[in-house]
Structure formats: structure tokens, C-alpha cells
């Protein structure tokens, strides 16, 4: 680990004031950041400890939604009665991720900012455009079984590893931040993440020193079914090969609402309005499900080891839609 | 810097980069907690911080000065074992023993989570989860055992949790 200086903040305002070096990073749970610092993939020159900021509450919103403090631990969020009752997809997605120990420490804000688990990003002996822009991508022609098939670029085929963020995307979450100039900003999760393009080292729209303080969830869709399905290489404690978070409602024999987000397929938690358009207004039939899968996988491309993800995503989507729209 | 570990106050001035695990092992002589992978993948470093199980290898010591930390040394002693330690002994819940301190700390933290109503991935009803062998396996998945003493580890935990044979075998539909 490279040396760094350390400051502990007691308020969000104090935290952003402490951002005063070239590579200051906030640390909350630290479960991903410290892991990467040990490997010198992350080399901050200063850590600002935000773990004790008063951002650990879940509060009711007037519209029937919830405001989640950025420091609510993943375990507590998954176990919260209001989350279980209104946002089951979020609770299940959280429980699908990591281990009990990690969920106890990992924060809601930090979970959104997890870095990819691409082997070459972790291996400082290999070229990686995300770790060192311009050095090349070792995953092309390399071990890419766990990597992306949608939204990739010639510079990067990494996936976003979070389960939680996939559910947040299906739930239309809004991320609230405090910028270095003291202004608050509201960012829809749909605008938060970036595709790799030719700048795979830029993963989201946060500015340097911008602090996530809260995540807002709008009121849940009444009468809809929520779910999180995850396909992985072992039964527990493994990242998704394919995952689907969703909110689906069937009324009078037709799908009246569908919000579907996908993990394990892209550089960001993936959501495509065409997938949902293929379902809404239709009867829940195999033909409609196939049309949704066609929309999802239009333009999908495998890179050898991960070719299997394309048919796996189709089958997982079909099976999930069949299960949640059936009796 | 200062820490409260197993009810005792410690002072030391380690490098700022020191993890809670290295603090305990290398600076304070508390070598019960083990370093397996040092990356949060194996669970052998598991400690209880304010009663919650965490990976001490992924925790900076400087960030935990105001916490109540419990290591395996604080759960029990050779002549006064914690019930979980006694159960691991009586069920032979180990072979080489290297992962055992982490397994035991994790199991104690896990049973407390069940008491608080924390659900797991395999809980059918998230609002009222109940423990069985399948739940124990899922909830303990952050602790690896290269000797594969898993069946005996589950036996030990089930005994401390007071599960009957019927309760242990209750299987639930895995949601997904």
C-alpha cells in the first residue's frame, strides 16, 4: 500500500473541505478501496474518513418513497422492514451480494462506486485502459468469462460488479450529492454511470471531491411483483454472470408495467427501454418474452470465453418473466 | 492511537496503513485472528466490531479507535470456553484449525444477526427468517475452510442455535 495522509470528517461539509490533494479519496466501509490499495491499483495520497458522518438513517418521503443515507450498511438496508415491504428487489439484490461480514461494513454509497472485478484491472503487471489509460485492454483475447457483452468498446469490456446498483436502477433511484463548491446535486441513476467508450477510467459522472450523501427511492409501483434473479458460478458469495432486477405488474391478462435492470452484462447496471416496451401492453407469453430478449441482446457481442452470456441472458430473462407473470 | 479490544485498552503508534488485523497480530500480540487471503475473501480474520462481524483485514486500525472490538481471545479462554468454542471442539469443527477463530467469531456474529431478524439470500420470507442448515451455509459463506470441515461446523452452529433435527432439515425454495 502506498503511504497516504488521513483525516476524519464529522460532517459532509467538513468532508468536502478535506479534499485538498491531487488524489484524495473518501473512505467509508473501505471493503473495495482497501482491497485495491493493497494491490496498488488505487493509490490515493489522502483518505478522508467519512464512516462516522450522520448519514446512516433511512427516512420516509412524502411521496411514499424513502431517502437512504449513503452510510447505511448493506446488511441494515437489506433487513429494513420498509425496504423488504416496498422494495423487495433491493433487499434481495443486497442479500445476493458479497458475504455477511462484507455487507456489515459496506455502505450504500460505496456499493454504487464499486470497481470492476476484471482480472486484468486487478493485475498491475497487465495492460489495462481502466487502470492506466492508453495501455491497452488485456481482456481482448484473454480470460474474459466474467466480462461484458453489451455496451462494450474496443478499449474496455469490464462489467460493473454491484448487485445493489442493478436493483437501484430498476427502482429509478436518484443519487444526491454534495459538490466541492457546497452545492447539492440530484443525479438520476440512469444518468450516473458511463459506458467505457475511449475513457474507461471514467465510470460515473461524479466530479472530483463530490460526495454521495443520500439515495432516494420513489414510491413503489402498487400491485407489482418485485424480484432479483442471479446466476453465478457458485451458490453463494460470487459475482453475477447474469442478474435481473425487476418490477413487473400484470393486469387483466396484460403486462401493465415492466422495469428491468441487468447485472453482469455491461460496464454499468444495464437498462434498456426497448426491453420494457416489448412487454408493456402485451399478454405474458413466450413470444413477448422472446421479443424482450431480442431487444436486450440486439448488438450483443461475446469475446470468446464470455460468448455463453448471450444465450444465458436470454434464458434467464425468459425464465424470470415466466415465473413472475405466472400464477 | 488507542483501541478497546476485549474490554482492554491498548495504545500504539502503528503506520497509518495498518489494518485492524495487523494491529492485533503484529502490534498487540493478539494472534488468534488469522491472516488468510488479506483481501476479504476467506473470513479467517473475522472480528466483532460493536458486536458485528467484519473482515478485519479490510479495516484500517485508525478508523476503529472508538469501537468495541472483540477477537477470539475475548470470546473465551481455554478454561472458560464460549459456547461456540465448546461446540466446535465437541463437533470437531476443524482440521488444521487455521480458519477456526474466524469461523467462530463469524458464527457468533451470525447468530446475533438471526436474532435481530436479518434475512439472507435463501430466506423465503424476508420479514421472518428462521434458521436451518441451508441458512447456516448461506450465512457462513464468507468463511472458507480448506480442510472442508463444513459439515461439522454446521453441526456446531446448529447446536449452539438450539435447532432440532427437524428444524435443521427444513428446506426453503431458493428465490431467484
Short mmCIF file of C-alpha atoms in Angstrom, two decimals, chain B residues 6-73:
data_model
loop_
_atom_site.label_atom_id
_atom_site.label_comp_id
_atom_site.label_asym_id
_atom_site.label_seq_id
_atom_site.Cartn_x
_atom_site.Cartn_y
_atom_site.Cartn_z
CA UNK B 6 -11.78 -7.49 24.51
CA UNK B 7 -12.57 -4.85 27.11
CA UNK B 8 -8.94 -3.82 27.49
CA UNK B 9 -7.46 -0.50 26.39
CA UNK B 10 -4.40 -0.58 24.13
CA UNK B 11 -2.18 2.20 22.85
CA UNK B 12 0.25 2.01 19.94
CA UNK B 13 1.56 4.15 17.08
CA UNK B 14 1.50 1.90 14.03
CA UNK B 15 1.88 3.14 10.46
CA UNK B 16 -1.33 4.76 9.21
CA UNK B 17 -1.69 1.93 6.66
CA UNK B 18 -2.03 -0.73 9.37
CA UNK B 19 -5.17 -2.84 9.22
CA UNK B 20 -7.08 -3.87 12.30
CA UNK B 21 -5.86 -7.41 11.68
CA UNK B 22 -2.19 -6.41 11.53
CA UNK B 23 -2.61 -4.16 14.56
CA UNK B 24 -3.91 -7.07 16.62
CA UNK B 25 -1.39 -9.62 15.39
CA UNK B 26 1.78 -7.61 14.89
CA UNK B 27 1.49 -4.81 17.45
CA UNK B 28 -0.67 -6.06 20.30
CA UNK B 29 0.23 -9.76 20.45
CA UNK B 30 -3.34 -10.88 19.76
CA UNK B 31 -2.51 -13.60 17.26
CA UNK B 32 -5.80 -15.52 17.46
CA UNK B 33 -7.22 -13.72 14.43
CA UNK B 34 -5.64 -15.20 11.31
CA UNK B 35 -4.49 -13.76 8.02
CA UNK B 36 -5.62 -15.99 5.19
CA UNK B 37 -6.11 -14.07 1.95
CA UNK B 38 -5.80 -10.49 3.31
CA UNK B 39 -8.46 -9.45 0.77
CA UNK B 40 -11.80 -10.18 2.44
CA UNK B 41 -12.35 -13.42 0.58
CA UNK B 42 -11.68 -16.10 3.21
CA UNK B 43 -13.05 -14.76 6.51
CA UNK B 44 -10.23 -16.08 8.72
CA UNK B 45 -9.62 -12.53 10.04
CA UNK B 46 -13.23 -12.07 11.19
CA UNK B 47 -13.62 -9.95 14.33
CA UNK B 48 -16.66 -8.47 16.06
CA UNK B 49 -16.74 -4.68 16.00
CA UNK B 50 -19.54 -3.24 18.13
CA UNK B 51 -20.98 -6.76 18.04
CA UNK B 52 -21.00 -7.01 14.23
CA UNK B 53 -18.78 -9.41 12.31
CA UNK B 54 -16.42 -7.77 9.82
CA UNK B 55 -13.28 -8.62 7.85
CA UNK B 56 -10.51 -7.02 9.95
CA UNK B 57 -8.09 -7.28 7.00
CA UNK B 58 -10.21 -4.75 5.09
CA UNK B 59 -10.39 -2.30 8.00
CA UNK B 60 -7.90 0.42 8.85
CA UNK B 61 -6.97 0.39 12.54
CA UNK B 62 -7.04 4.19 12.65
CA UNK B 63 -10.75 4.14 11.76
CA UNK B 64 -11.74 1.91 14.70
CA UNK B 65 -10.34 3.73 17.71
CA UNK B 66 -13.76 4.43 19.22
CA UNK B 67 -15.21 0.97 18.70
CA UNK B 68 -15.65 -2.05 20.97
CA UNK B 69 -13.62 -4.77 19.30
CA UNK B 70 -13.83 -8.46 20.18
CA UNK B 71 -11.40 -11.07 18.90
CA UNK B 72 -11.38 -14.82 19.51
CA UNK B 73 -9.28 -14.16 22.63
#
